[in-house]
Amino acid sequence: MAAWIKGGATDADGAIAAAATLLSAAHAPVVAGLCADVAAVRAAYRLAGSIGASVDTAGAEGTYADLGSLSRVGAMTATPAEAVGRADVVLAVGARPWGAPLLKRLSETKPTRGRAAGAARSLLALGGPSGTGAALACPAEAGLPAALAHLRAYQRGHLAGDGPVADLATRLAAAQYGVVLYDPAELGEAGVEMLTGLVMGLNETTRCFALALAGPDQDRAVVQVAAWTTGQPPRVGFGRHVPEHDPWRFDAARQAAAGEVDAVLWLAALPAPRPGWLSTLPAIALVGAGSAGAEAAEIVIEVGVPGESLGGVLWNEGRAALTYRAATGPTDLPSAADVLARITHAIATGKDA
Amino acid sequence: MSVLTLRQAPPERLDFLNINPLALGRLSQGEAERLPVGTTRRGLRLGDCFSVSLDGADTLVVEGGHERLDRVGAALADGTLRVVGDVGQRLGEGMTGGVLSVSGHAGPFAATGATGGTITIAGDAGDHAGGAVYAAKAGLDGATLIVRGRAGRHLGDRMRRGLILAGDAGDMAGSRMIAGTIAARSVGDHPGYGMRRGTLVVGGHGAMSPTFVETGTHDLVFLRLLARALKRLSPEHAELIDRPLRRYSGDLATIGKGEIWASA
């Protein structure tokens, strides 16, 4: 197992002891990233709970745009597999869906199940890039949230007339099974809530579902682990021994900028872009083999990559569920969950000594 | 008049939920100094950061604020709480009565869920002033919020009742409003985004959402009554209404019973 302390190679025990020392001395540590399998995320929550750390995830911006809307107006969603099987109309909102493999798959297939089975599938675009080949493309010069509001006003019949937006509303209402594809981080919470309202309005007369694209992170899995562990969404703090949920206070980037953090544990067994603030703080990075070197943080510990070198439960985007992924090759690296448990144990025994 | 004097900048965010004139009035000096205010495992107590001087009065002054003081005046029911300096997030959260004033700036979510009383911020307010916190049903819910300086984005987001007066406000003022009144010298882009009911009175505004339609220039009795009500709080805001105003109706993406009054 490869591990480094301040750039110098060391062994596992040395790096784990150094991590335990750093975290036990910290007053306000943060456990961030959480881009790993379920066992590692559970171990991260256990560690955070035992040292009074706060928790944040790699894709929190998008996660909270979706959760904020969900907590207030609910949601009406489909899985990617359902969309591929049943949708006869797909509306892609914003630019991000056009880079997603799912949209390519949707454009190459036709609905095979349900009311729209055998029909052609039309792709519509709202605020996407030009030259996408969509059957109808509406620009969104005033921004995506405003464009969605405009579309929803036509859908409700509060605005009437001709034009691409009115046409878009008509096509969605005429669909047997519509799917609205979007990236929550691109839309923001207000936009997601407007989109949900649009989808719910369409369900008065036909079927339509929202489908959020998952990021490269494991946030969807973390949301579920957090819910069954703390009863809260992911961003919680254990500073007062109970899980307190506060999406503003426990935003790790904000905390780092405000100087409220004195140690960070970055968990990224799967590749995740490292935020800039990580290098400004005393940090421990648990990184997947080969995804980063000694420069990633003050203390770096290499762990096995779940779904590649180790088995692990990960988010399965196609089925929208937690799924076990077996290892595809052997490794001598430990799992992130194992390393986190050893750090937690070292901190607990260090206290007793 | 009881006084808390900040000795040095707090090393972490402090939670002032339990620090108000009513609660301190029942405590001895020592008990007050031992009130837990820290939010990390340091376990900070009030006496660690503030020198405490109590006299049982219903007025409490915090001499020396800091942007790390969260929930100042939260759940305040009666009495007066004055802060000389800045405060952090959730100023006056869930407040039901009394008077709360801040001489400096406030963080985000000021006056969220406040059902009564008056909150005055002499400086600027962060984003979501009078707005709803995560998963909350409503933002400002009956209290009066006055921001003399600049308010951030999403002023009065999902507010349900009450009055907000602001100098300048950022984008999406009055977003997702359920009801209530906001008056501001100017607001940014897309005021009233997704609003259901409620009234915005603005001196100037940025880009208007296409889901608001102009319904003419009016001089209504209601506006004169509103001006009279505002005059007591802020003559500057009452002046916004002493002329014929253009009315926009929206947000048509929702039930569209809200209105924005803008200078013609």
Coordinates of C-alpha atoms in Angstrom, one line a residue:
Chain A
M1 CA 0.0 0.0 0.0
A2 CA 1.3 3.4 -1.0
A3 CA 1.2 6.2 1.5
W4 CA 2.9 9.6 1.8
I5 CA 3.4 12.1 4.6
K6 CA 4.4 15.6 3.4
G7 CA 5.6 14.1 0.2
G8 CA 7.7 11.4 1.8
A9 CA 6.7 7.8 1.2
T10 CA 5.8 5.9 4.4
D11 CA 3.9 2.7 5.4
A12 CA 0.3 2.2 6.1
D13 CA 0.6 2.2 9.9
G14 CA 2.7 5.4 9.9
A15 CA 0.2 7.3 7.7
I16 CA -2.8 6.1 9.8
A17 CA -1.1 7.1 13.0
A18 CA -0.3 10.5 11.6
A19 CA -3.9 10.9 10.3
A20 CA -5.2 10.0 13.8
T21 CA -2.9 12.5 15.4
L22 CA -3.9 15.3 13.0
L23 CA -7.7 14.6 13.5
S24 CA -7.6 14.2 17.3
A25 CA -5.8 17.6 17.6
A26 CA -8.3 19.4 15.4
H27 CA -11.2 21.4 16.9
A28 CA -13.4 21.7 13.8
P29 CA -12.5 18.9 11.3
V30 CA -14.3 18.3 8.1
V31 CA -14.9 15.0 6.3
A32 CA -15.4 15.9 2.6
G33 CA -15.7 14.2 -0.8
L34 CA -17.4 11.0 0.1
C35 CA -16.9 9.7 -3.4
A36 CA -16.6 6.1 -2.4
D37 CA -18.6 2.9 -1.9
V38 CA -21.3 2.6 0.8
A39 CA -19.1 0.8 3.3
A40 CA -16.6 3.6 3.1
V41 CA -19.3 6.3 3.4
R42 CA -20.7 4.6 6.5
A43 CA -17.2 4.4 8.0
A44 CA -16.7 8.1 7.2
Y45 CA -20.0 9.0 9.1
R46 CA -18.8 6.9 12.0
L47 CA -15.4 8.7 12.0
A48 CA -17.1 12.1 11.7
G49 CA -19.5 11.2 14.6
S50 CA -16.6 10.1 16.9
I51 CA -14.5 13.2 16.3
G52 CA -17.2 15.9 16.0
A53 CA -16.5 16.6 12.4
S54 CA -18.9 18.0 9.8
V55 CA -19.6 16.2 6.5
D56 CA -19.8 17.5 3.0
T57 CA -20.0 15.8 -0.4
A58 CA -18.3 16.3 -3.7
G59 CA -21.4 17.0 -5.7
A60 CA -23.3 18.9 -3.0
E61 CA -24.3 21.8 -5.3
G62 CA -26.5 19.6 -7.5
T63 CA -27.6 17.4 -4.7
Y64 CA -28.9 20.3 -2.7
A65 CA -30.6 21.9 -5.7
D66 CA -32.6 18.6 -6.0
L67 CA -33.1 18.0 -2.3
G68 CA -34.2 21.6 -1.6
S69 CA -36.9 21.3 -4.2
L70 CA -37.9 17.8 -3.1
S71 CA -38.2 18.9 0.5
R72 CA -40.7 21.6 -0.4
V73 CA -42.7 20.5 -3.4
G74 CA -41.9 16.8 -3.8
A75 CA -40.8 15.2 -7.0
M76 CA -42.0 13.1 -9.9
T77 CA -39.2 11.1 -11.3
A78 CA -38.4 8.2 -13.6
T79 CA -35.2 6.1 -13.8
P80 CA -33.0 6.1 -17.0
A81 CA -34.2 2.5 -17.8
E82 CA -37.8 3.6 -17.7
A83 CA -37.0 6.6 -19.9
V84 CA -35.3 4.4 -22.5
G85 CA -38.2 1.9 -22.4
R86 CA -41.2 4.2 -22.4
A87 CA -40.5 7.9 -23.4
D88 CA -41.8 9.2 -26.7
V89 CA -40.9 12.8 -26.0
V90 CA -37.6 13.8 -24.2
L91 CA -37.0 17.4 -23.3
A92 CA -33.3 18.2 -22.5
V93 CA -33.0 21.3 -20.4
G94 CA -29.7 23.2 -20.5
A95 CA -26.4 22.2 -22.1
R96 CA -25.2 19.4 -19.8
P97 CA -27.7 16.6 -20.9
W98 CA -26.2 16.9 -24.5
G99 CA -22.9 15.5 -23.2
A100 CA -24.6 12.7 -21.3
P101 CA -24.4 9.1 -22.6
L102 CA -28.1 8.7 -21.6
L103 CA -29.3 11.2 -24.2
K104 CA -27.3 9.5 -26.9
R105 CA -28.9 6.2 -26.0
L106 CA -32.3 7.9 -25.9
S107 CA -31.7 9.3 -29.4
E108 CA -30.7 6.0 -30.8
T109 CA -33.6 3.9 -29.5
K110 CA -37.4 3.9 -29.5
P111 CA -39.9 3.2 -26.8
T112 CA -40.6 -0.5 -26.5
R113 CA -43.0 -0.7 -23.5
G114 CA -46.1 1.0 -22.3
R115 CA -48.5 3.4 -24.0
A116 CA -45.9 4.8 -26.4
A117 CA -44.5 1.4 -27.5
G118 CA -43.5 1.4 -31.1
A119 CA -43.9 5.2 -31.6
A120 CA -41.1 7.4 -32.7
R121 CA -39.1 9.3 -30.0
S122 CA -38.7 13.1 -30.5
L123 CA -35.9 15.0 -28.7
L124 CA -36.7 18.6 -27.7
A125 CA -34.2 21.1 -26.4
L126 CA -34.6 24.1 -24.0
G127 CA -31.5 26.3 -23.8
G128 CA -29.1 23.7 -25.2
P129 CA -26.2 24.2 -27.5
S130 CA -26.8 24.7 -31.2
G131 CA -26.6 21.9 -33.8
T132 CA -27.9 19.1 -31.5
G133 CA -30.4 17.7 -34.0
A134 CA -33.3 18.3 -31.7
A135 CA -36.7 18.3 -33.3
L136 CA -37.5 21.6 -31.6
A137 CA -35.0 23.9 -29.9
C138 CA -35.9 26.9 -27.7
P139 CA -33.2 29.3 -26.7
A140 CA -33.0 30.4 -23.1
E141 CA -31.4 33.9 -23.3
A142 CA -32.7 35.0 -19.9
G143 CA -31.4 31.9 -18.2
L144 CA -32.8 28.4 -17.7
P145 CA -35.0 29.2 -14.6
A146 CA -36.7 32.0 -16.5
A147 CA -37.1 29.8 -19.6
L148 CA -38.7 27.0 -17.6
A149 CA -41.1 29.5 -16.0
H150 CA -42.0 30.7 -19.5
L151 CA -42.7 27.2 -20.6
R152 CA -44.7 26.4 -17.5
A153 CA -46.9 29.5 -18.0
Y154 CA -47.8 28.2 -21.5
Q155 CA -48.4 24.7 -20.1
R156 CA -50.8 26.1 -17.5
G157 CA -52.6 28.1 -20.2
H158 CA -51.7 31.5 -18.6
L159 CA -49.9 32.5 -21.7
A160 CA -51.1 31.7 -25.2
G161 CA -49.9 32.4 -28.7
D162 CA -47.5 31.0 -31.4
G163 CA -43.8 30.6 -31.1
P164 CA -41.3 27.9 -30.1
V165 CA -42.2 28.0 -26.4
A166 CA -45.9 27.5 -27.0
D167 CA -45.0 24.7 -29.5
L168 CA -42.8 23.1 -26.9
A169 CA -45.7 23.2 -24.3
T170 CA -48.1 21.7 -26.9
R171 CA -45.7 18.8 -27.7
L172 CA -45.1 18.0 -24.0
A173 CA -48.9 17.9 -23.4
A174 CA -49.4 15.7 -26.4
A175 CA -46.8 13.2 -25.4
Q176 CA -47.8 9.7 -24.1
Y177 CA -44.8 9.6 -21.8
G178 CA -42.6 12.7 -21.5
V179 CA -39.2 12.8 -19.8
V180 CA -37.5 16.1 -18.8
L181 CA -33.8 15.6 -18.6
Y182 CA -31.7 18.1 -16.6
D183 CA -28.6 18.6 -14.5
P184 CA -29.6 20.0 -11.0
A185 CA -26.3 21.9 -10.6
E186 CA -26.9 23.7 -13.9
L187 CA -30.5 24.7 -13.0
G188 CA -30.2 25.6 -9.3
E189 CA -32.9 25.0 -6.7
A190 CA -35.3 27.6 -8.0
G191 CA -35.1 26.1 -11.5
V192 CA -35.5 22.5 -10.3
E193 CA -38.6 23.5 -8.3
M194 CA -40.1 25.2 -11.4
L195 CA -39.3 22.1 -13.5
T196 CA -41.0 19.9 -10.9
G197 CA -44.1 22.2 -11.0
L198 CA -44.1 21.9 -14.8
V199 CA -43.9 18.1 -14.7
M200 CA -46.6 17.8 -12.0
G201 CA -48.8 20.1 -14.1
L202 CA -48.4 17.9 -17.2
N203 CA -49.4 14.9 -15.1
E204 CA -52.9 16.3 -14.7
T205 CA -53.6 15.2 -18.3
T206 CA -50.7 12.9 -19.4
R207 CA -47.5 11.3 -18.2
C208 CA -44.3 13.2 -17.7
F209 CA -41.4 12.7 -15.4
A210 CA -38.3 14.6 -14.3
L211 CA -34.9 12.8 -14.7
A212 CA -31.9 14.4 -13.0
L213 CA -28.5 13.4 -14.4
A214 CA -26.2 12.0 -11.7
G215 CA -22.8 13.6 -11.5
P216 CA -19.5 11.6 -11.5
D217 CA -19.7 11.6 -7.7
Q218 CA -21.5 9.1 -5.4
D219 CA -23.9 11.7 -3.9
R220 CA -27.0 9.7 -4.7
A221 CA -25.7 6.8 -2.6
V222 CA -24.5 9.3 0.2
V223 CA -28.0 10.8 0.4
Q224 CA -29.4 7.3 1.2
V225 CA -26.6 6.4 3.6
A226 CA -27.0 9.8 5.4
A227 CA -30.8 9.3 5.6
W228 CA -30.5 5.9 7.3
T229 CA -27.5 6.9 9.5
T230 CA -28.5 10.4 10.7
G231 CA -32.0 10.8 9.5
Q232 CA -30.8 13.9 7.6
P233 CA -29.4 14.9 4.2
P234 CA -25.6 14.6 3.8
R235 CA -24.3 18.0 5.1
V236 CA -24.4 17.5 8.9
G237 CA -22.1 18.5 11.7
F238 CA -21.4 16.4 14.8
G239 CA -19.7 19.3 16.7
R240 CA -22.4 19.2 19.4
H241 CA -22.5 15.3 19.5
V242 CA -25.9 15.2 17.6
P243 CA -26.1 15.3 13.9
E244 CA -27.2 18.9 13.0
H245 CA -28.2 19.5 9.4
D246 CA -27.3 22.9 8.0
P247 CA -26.5 23.1 4.3
W248 CA -25.1 26.6 4.6
R249 CA -23.0 26.2 7.7
F250 CA -21.5 22.8 6.7
D251 CA -20.6 23.8 3.1
A252 CA -17.0 22.8 3.2
A253 CA -15.8 25.4 0.6
R254 CA -17.5 28.1 2.6
Q255 CA -16.0 26.8 5.9
A256 CA -12.6 26.7 4.4
A257 CA -12.8 30.2 3.0
A258 CA -14.1 31.6 6.3
G259 CA -11.2 29.9 8.2
E260 CA -13.5 27.7 10.3
V261 CA -11.8 24.4 9.5
D262 CA -8.5 23.1 11.0
A263 CA -8.3 19.7 9.4
V264 CA -9.8 17.9 6.4
L265 CA -10.2 14.3 5.5
W266 CA -10.8 14.0 1.8
L267 CA -12.4 10.7 0.8
A268 CA -12.2 9.9 -2.9
A269 CA -11.8 6.2 -3.5
L270 CA -13.4 6.9 -6.9
P271 CA -11.9 9.7 -9.0
A272 CA -13.3 13.1 -8.0
P273 CA -11.9 16.6 -8.8
R274 CA -10.1 17.9 -5.8
P275 CA -11.4 21.4 -4.8
G276 CA -8.9 24.2 -4.6
W277 CA -9.3 24.8 -0.9
L278 CA -8.1 21.4 0.0
S279 CA -4.4 22.4 -0.6
T280 CA -4.8 25.4 1.8
L281 CA -5.5 23.2 4.9
P282 CA -3.9 20.4 6.8
A283 CA -5.5 17.5 4.9
I284 CA -5.6 13.7 4.8
A285 CA -6.6 12.3 1.4
L286 CA -7.8 8.8 0.8
V287 CA -7.5 8.4 -2.9
G288 CA -8.1 5.5 -5.3
A289 CA -5.0 3.8 -6.6
G290 CA -3.4 5.8 -9.4
S291 CA -5.7 8.8 -9.2
A292 CA -3.4 11.0 -7.3
G293 CA 0.1 11.1 -5.8
A294 CA 1.9 12.5 -2.8
E295 CA 1.0 16.0 -3.8
A296 CA -2.7 15.6 -3.2
A297 CA -2.5 16.4 0.5
E298 CA -0.3 16.5 3.6
I299 CA -1.1 12.8 4.3
V300 CA -2.1 10.6 1.3
I301 CA -3.2 7.0 1.6
E302 CA -3.9 4.9 -1.5
V303 CA -7.0 2.7 -1.3
G304 CA -8.6 0.2 -3.6
V305 CA -11.0 1.5 -6.2
P306 CA -14.5 0.0 -5.5
G307 CA -15.9 -1.7 -8.5
E308 CA -12.4 -2.2 -10.0
S309 CA -9.9 -3.5 -7.6
L310 CA -12.3 -4.2 -4.8
G311 CA -15.9 -5.2 -4.5
G312 CA -18.3 -2.5 -3.2
V313 CA -21.8 -1.1 -3.2
L314 CA -22.1 1.9 -5.6
W315 CA -24.9 4.0 -7.1
N316 CA -26.2 2.3 -10.3
E317 CA -27.4 5.2 -12.4
G318 CA -29.3 3.1 -14.9
R319 CA -31.4 1.4 -12.3
A320 CA -31.4 4.3 -9.8
A321 CA -30.5 2.0 -7.0
L322 CA -27.6 0.8 -4.8
T323 CA -25.9 -2.1 -6.4
Y324 CA -22.9 -4.4 -5.5
R325 CA -20.1 -4.2 -8.0
A326 CA -17.6 -7.1 -7.9
A327 CA -13.9 -6.5 -8.3
T328 CA -12.5 -6.9 -11.8
G329 CA -8.9 -7.5 -10.8
P330 CA -6.8 -8.4 -7.7
T331 CA -5.2 -5.7 -5.5
D332 CA -3.1 -5.6 -2.3
L333 CA -4.6 -2.2 -1.4
P334 CA -6.9 -1.9 1.6
S335 CA -10.5 -0.7 1.2
A336 CA -11.3 2.9 2.2
A337 CA -13.7 1.6 4.8
D338 CA -10.9 -0.4 6.4
V339 CA -8.5 2.6 6.5
L340 CA -11.2 4.8 8.0
A341 CA -12.0 2.2 10.6
R342 CA -8.4 2.0 11.5
I343 CA -8.1 5.8 11.8
T344 CA -11.2 5.8 14.0
H345 CA -9.8 3.1 16.2
A346 CA -6.4 4.8 16.5
I347 CA -8.1 8.0 17.6
A348 CA -10.3 6.1 20.2
T349 CA -7.4 4.2 21.6
G350 CA -5.1 7.3 21.6
K351 CA -7.7 9.0 23.8
D352 CA -7.7 6.2 26.3
A353 CA -3.9 6.1 26.5
Chain B
M1 CA -29.7 47.2 30.4
S2 CA -27.7 44.0 30.3
V3 CA -24.6 44.0 28.2
L4 CA -22.5 41.3 26.6
T5 CA -19.1 42.7 25.5
L6 CA -17.1 40.7 22.9
R7 CA -13.6 40.2 24.2
Q8 CA -12.0 38.8 21.0
A9 CA -13.1 37.4 17.7
P10 CA -14.7 34.0 18.3
P11 CA -12.6 31.0 17.1
E12 CA -15.7 29.2 15.7
R13 CA -19.3 29.9 14.8
L14 CA -21.4 30.6 18.0
D15 CA -25.1 29.7 18.4
F16 CA -27.0 32.5 20.2
L17 CA -30.3 30.6 20.2
N18 CA -30.5 30.7 24.0
I19 CA -29.1 34.2 24.5
N20 CA -32.0 36.7 24.8
P21 CA -33.1 39.2 27.4
L22 CA -35.8 37.0 28.8
A23 CA -33.6 34.0 29.3
L24 CA -30.7 35.9 30.8
G25 CA -33.0 37.8 33.2
R26 CA -33.6 34.6 35.1
L27 CA -30.0 33.6 35.4
S28 CA -27.2 34.6 37.8
Q29 CA -23.9 36.0 36.4
G30 CA -22.2 32.6 36.7
E31 CA -25.0 30.7 35.1
A32 CA -25.1 33.1 32.2
E33 CA -21.3 32.8 31.7
R34 CA -21.7 29.0 31.6
L35 CA -24.3 28.9 28.9
P36 CA -23.0 26.8 26.0
V37 CA -22.7 28.8 22.7
G38 CA -20.0 26.8 20.9
T39 CA -20.8 24.6 17.9
T40 CA -17.7 22.4 17.7
R41 CA -16.1 20.0 20.2
R42 CA -14.3 22.9 21.9
G43 CA -17.4 23.3 23.9
L44 CA -17.2 27.1 24.2
R45 CA -19.3 28.9 26.7
L46 CA -20.7 32.4 26.7
G47 CA -18.1 33.6 29.3
D48 CA -15.2 32.4 27.1
C49 CA -15.9 35.0 24.4
F50 CA -18.0 37.7 26.1
S51 CA -17.8 39.6 29.4
V52 CA -21.3 39.5 30.9
S53 CA -23.0 42.3 32.8
L54 CA -26.6 41.5 33.8
D55 CA -29.2 43.7 35.5
G56 CA -32.4 41.8 34.8
A57 CA -33.7 44.5 32.4
D58 CA -35.7 43.5 29.3
T59 CA -33.0 45.1 27.1
L60 CA -29.9 43.2 26.1
V61 CA -27.0 44.9 24.2
V62 CA -24.3 42.8 22.4
E63 CA -21.3 45.2 22.3
G64 CA -19.2 44.0 19.4
G65 CA -20.8 41.7 17.0
H66 CA -19.1 39.3 14.6
E67 CA -20.1 37.5 11.4
R68 CA -19.8 34.2 13.3
L69 CA -22.7 34.9 15.7
D70 CA -25.5 32.7 14.4
R71 CA -29.2 32.8 15.4
V72 CA -28.9 36.1 17.3
G73 CA -32.4 36.9 18.6
A74 CA -33.8 33.6 17.4
A75 CA -37.1 32.8 19.0
L76 CA -37.1 36.2 20.7
A77 CA -40.6 36.7 22.2
D78 CA -40.3 40.0 24.0
G79 CA -37.9 42.7 25.0
T80 CA -35.2 44.4 23.0
L81 CA -31.9 43.0 21.7
R82 CA -29.4 45.4 20.1
V83 CA -26.2 44.3 18.4
V84 CA -23.4 46.8 17.9
G85 CA -21.5 45.1 15.0
D86 CA -22.2 42.3 12.5
V87 CA -24.1 39.0 12.9
G88 CA -24.1 35.7 11.1
Q89 CA -26.8 33.6 9.7
R90 CA -30.4 33.3 10.8
L91 CA -30.8 36.6 12.6
G92 CA -34.1 36.5 14.5
E93 CA -35.1 33.1 13.2
G94 CA -38.6 32.1 14.3
M95 CA -38.9 35.3 16.4
T96 CA -42.4 36.0 17.7
G97 CA -42.2 39.5 19.1
G98 CA -39.9 42.2 20.5
V99 CA -37.4 44.5 18.9
L100 CA -34.1 43.3 17.3
S101 CA -31.6 45.6 15.7
V102 CA -28.1 45.2 14.2
S103 CA -25.8 48.2 13.5
G104 CA -23.6 46.3 11.1
H105 CA -24.2 43.6 8.4
A106 CA -26.2 40.3 8.7
G107 CA -25.4 36.9 7.2
P108 CA -27.9 34.9 5.1
F109 CA -31.4 33.9 6.2
A110 CA -32.1 36.9 8.4
A111 CA -35.6 36.9 9.9
T112 CA -36.4 33.4 8.5
G113 CA -39.7 32.1 9.9
A114 CA -40.2 35.1 12.1
T115 CA -43.8 35.6 13.0
G116 CA -43.8 38.8 14.9
G117 CA -41.7 41.8 16.1
T118 CA -39.4 44.1 14.2
I119 CA -35.9 43.3 12.9
T120 CA -33.7 46.2 11.7
I121 CA -30.4 45.8 9.9
A122 CA -28.5 49.1 9.5
G123 CA -26.0 47.6 7.1
D124 CA -26.4 44.9 4.4
A125 CA -28.1 41.6 4.6
G126 CA -26.9 38.4 3.0
D127 CA -28.7 36.1 0.6
H128 CA -32.2 34.8 1.5
A129 CA -33.0 37.7 3.9
G130 CA -36.6 37.0 5.0
G131 CA -36.3 33.7 3.0
A132 CA -36.9 30.1 3.9
V133 CA -34.2 27.8 5.2
Y134 CA -33.8 24.3 3.8
A135 CA -37.1 22.3 4.0
A136 CA -38.9 25.2 5.8
K137 CA -42.5 25.9 4.7
A138 CA -42.1 29.6 4.8
G139 CA -39.6 32.4 5.1
L140 CA -40.7 35.6 6.8
D141 CA -44.0 34.8 8.4
G142 CA -45.5 38.0 9.9
A143 CA -42.6 40.0 11.3
T144 CA -41.3 43.2 9.9
L145 CA -37.8 43.2 8.4
I146 CA -36.0 46.4 7.6
V147 CA -32.7 46.3 5.7
R148 CA -31.2 49.8 5.4
G149 CA -28.3 48.7 3.1
R150 CA -28.2 46.1 0.4
A151 CA -30.0 42.8 0.6
G152 CA -28.5 39.8 -1.3
R153 CA -30.2 37.4 -3.7
H154 CA -33.6 35.8 -3.0
L155 CA -34.9 38.5 -0.7
G156 CA -38.1 37.3 0.9
D157 CA -37.9 33.8 -0.8
R158 CA -41.1 31.9 0.0
M159 CA -42.2 34.6 2.6
R160 CA -45.8 34.1 3.7
R161 CA -46.8 37.1 5.7
G162 CA -45.3 40.4 6.9
L163 CA -43.3 43.3 5.5
I164 CA -39.8 43.6 4.2
L165 CA -38.2 47.0 3.4
A166 CA -34.8 47.0 1.7
G167 CA -32.5 49.5 0.1
D168 CA -31.2 47.6 -2.9
A169 CA -31.8 43.9 -3.4
G170 CA -30.2 41.3 -5.6
D171 CA -31.6 39.0 -8.2
M172 CA -34.8 37.0 -7.7
A173 CA -36.3 39.2 -4.9
G174 CA -39.6 37.9 -3.8
S175 CA -39.0 34.5 -5.4
R176 CA -41.6 31.8 -4.7
M177 CA -43.5 34.2 -2.4
I178 CA -46.6 32.9 -0.9
A179 CA -47.9 36.3 0.4
G180 CA -46.7 39.5 2.0
T181 CA -45.3 42.8 1.0
I182 CA -41.7 43.8 -0.1
A183 CA -40.7 47.4 -0.8
A184 CA -37.2 48.0 -2.2
R185 CA -35.4 51.0 -3.8
S186 CA -34.2 48.6 -6.5
V187 CA -34.1 44.9 -7.2
G188 CA -32.0 42.8 -9.6
D189 CA -33.1 40.4 -12.3
H190 CA -36.3 38.3 -12.3
P191 CA -38.1 39.8 -9.3
G192 CA -41.0 37.6 -8.1
Y193 CA -39.7 34.4 -9.7
G194 CA -42.4 31.8 -9.1
M195 CA -44.4 34.0 -6.8
R196 CA -47.9 32.9 -6.0
R197 CA -49.4 35.9 -4.3
G198 CA -47.9 39.0 -2.6
T199 CA -46.9 42.5 -3.5
L200 CA -43.5 44.0 -4.5
V201 CA -43.0 47.7 -4.7
V202 CA -39.8 48.6 -6.5
G203 CA -38.1 51.8 -7.5
G204 CA -36.1 50.1 -10.2
H205 CA -35.6 46.6 -11.4
G206 CA -33.4 44.4 -13.6
A207 CA -34.6 42.1 -16.3
M208 CA -38.3 41.2 -15.9
S209 CA -39.3 37.6 -16.3
P210 CA -41.4 36.9 -19.4
T211 CA -44.0 35.5 -17.1
F212 CA -45.0 38.9 -15.7
V213 CA -47.5 40.9 -17.8
E214 CA -48.0 44.6 -17.6
T215 CA -51.5 45.5 -16.6
G216 CA -51.4 49.3 -16.9
T217 CA -50.5 52.3 -14.8
H218 CA -52.8 52.8 -11.8
D219 CA -53.3 55.1 -8.9
L220 CA -55.2 53.0 -6.4
V221 CA -56.5 53.8 -2.9
F222 CA -54.7 50.7 -1.7
L223 CA -51.4 52.2 -2.6
R224 CA -52.1 55.4 -0.7
L225 CA -53.0 53.2 2.4
L226 CA -49.8 51.2 1.9
A227 CA -47.8 54.5 1.6
R228 CA -49.2 55.7 4.9
A229 CA -48.3 52.4 6.6
L230 CA -44.8 52.5 5.3
K231 CA -44.3 56.2 6.2
R232 CA -44.0 55.3 9.9
L233 CA -41.2 52.8 9.2
S234 CA -39.4 54.4 6.4
P235 CA -40.4 57.7 4.6
E236 CA -38.0 56.8 1.8
H237 CA -40.0 53.8 0.9
A238 CA -43.3 55.6 1.3
E239 CA -42.0 58.0 -1.4
L240 CA -41.7 55.1 -3.9
I241 CA -45.5 55.1 -3.9
D242 CA -46.4 58.8 -4.1
R243 CA -46.7 58.7 -7.9
P244 CA -48.6 56.6 -10.5
L245 CA -47.0 53.1 -10.7
R246 CA -46.9 50.5 -13.4
R247 CA -48.3 47.2 -12.4
Y248 CA -47.1 43.8 -13.5
S249 CA -49.1 40.7 -12.7
G250 CA -47.5 37.2 -12.2
D251 CA -45.8 34.9 -11.8
L252 CA -47.9 33.3 -14.6
A253 CA -45.9 30.1 -14.2
T254 CA -47.8 29.6 -10.9
I255 CA -51.3 30.8 -9.9
G256 CA -50.2 34.3 -10.9
K257 CA -51.9 36.3 -8.1
G258 CA -48.8 38.3 -7.3
E259 CA -48.1 41.8 -8.4
I260 CA -45.0 44.0 -8.9
W261 CA -45.5 47.8 -8.7
A262 CA -42.7 49.7 -10.5
S263 CA -42.1 53.4 -11.1
A264 CA -43.7 54.3 -14.4

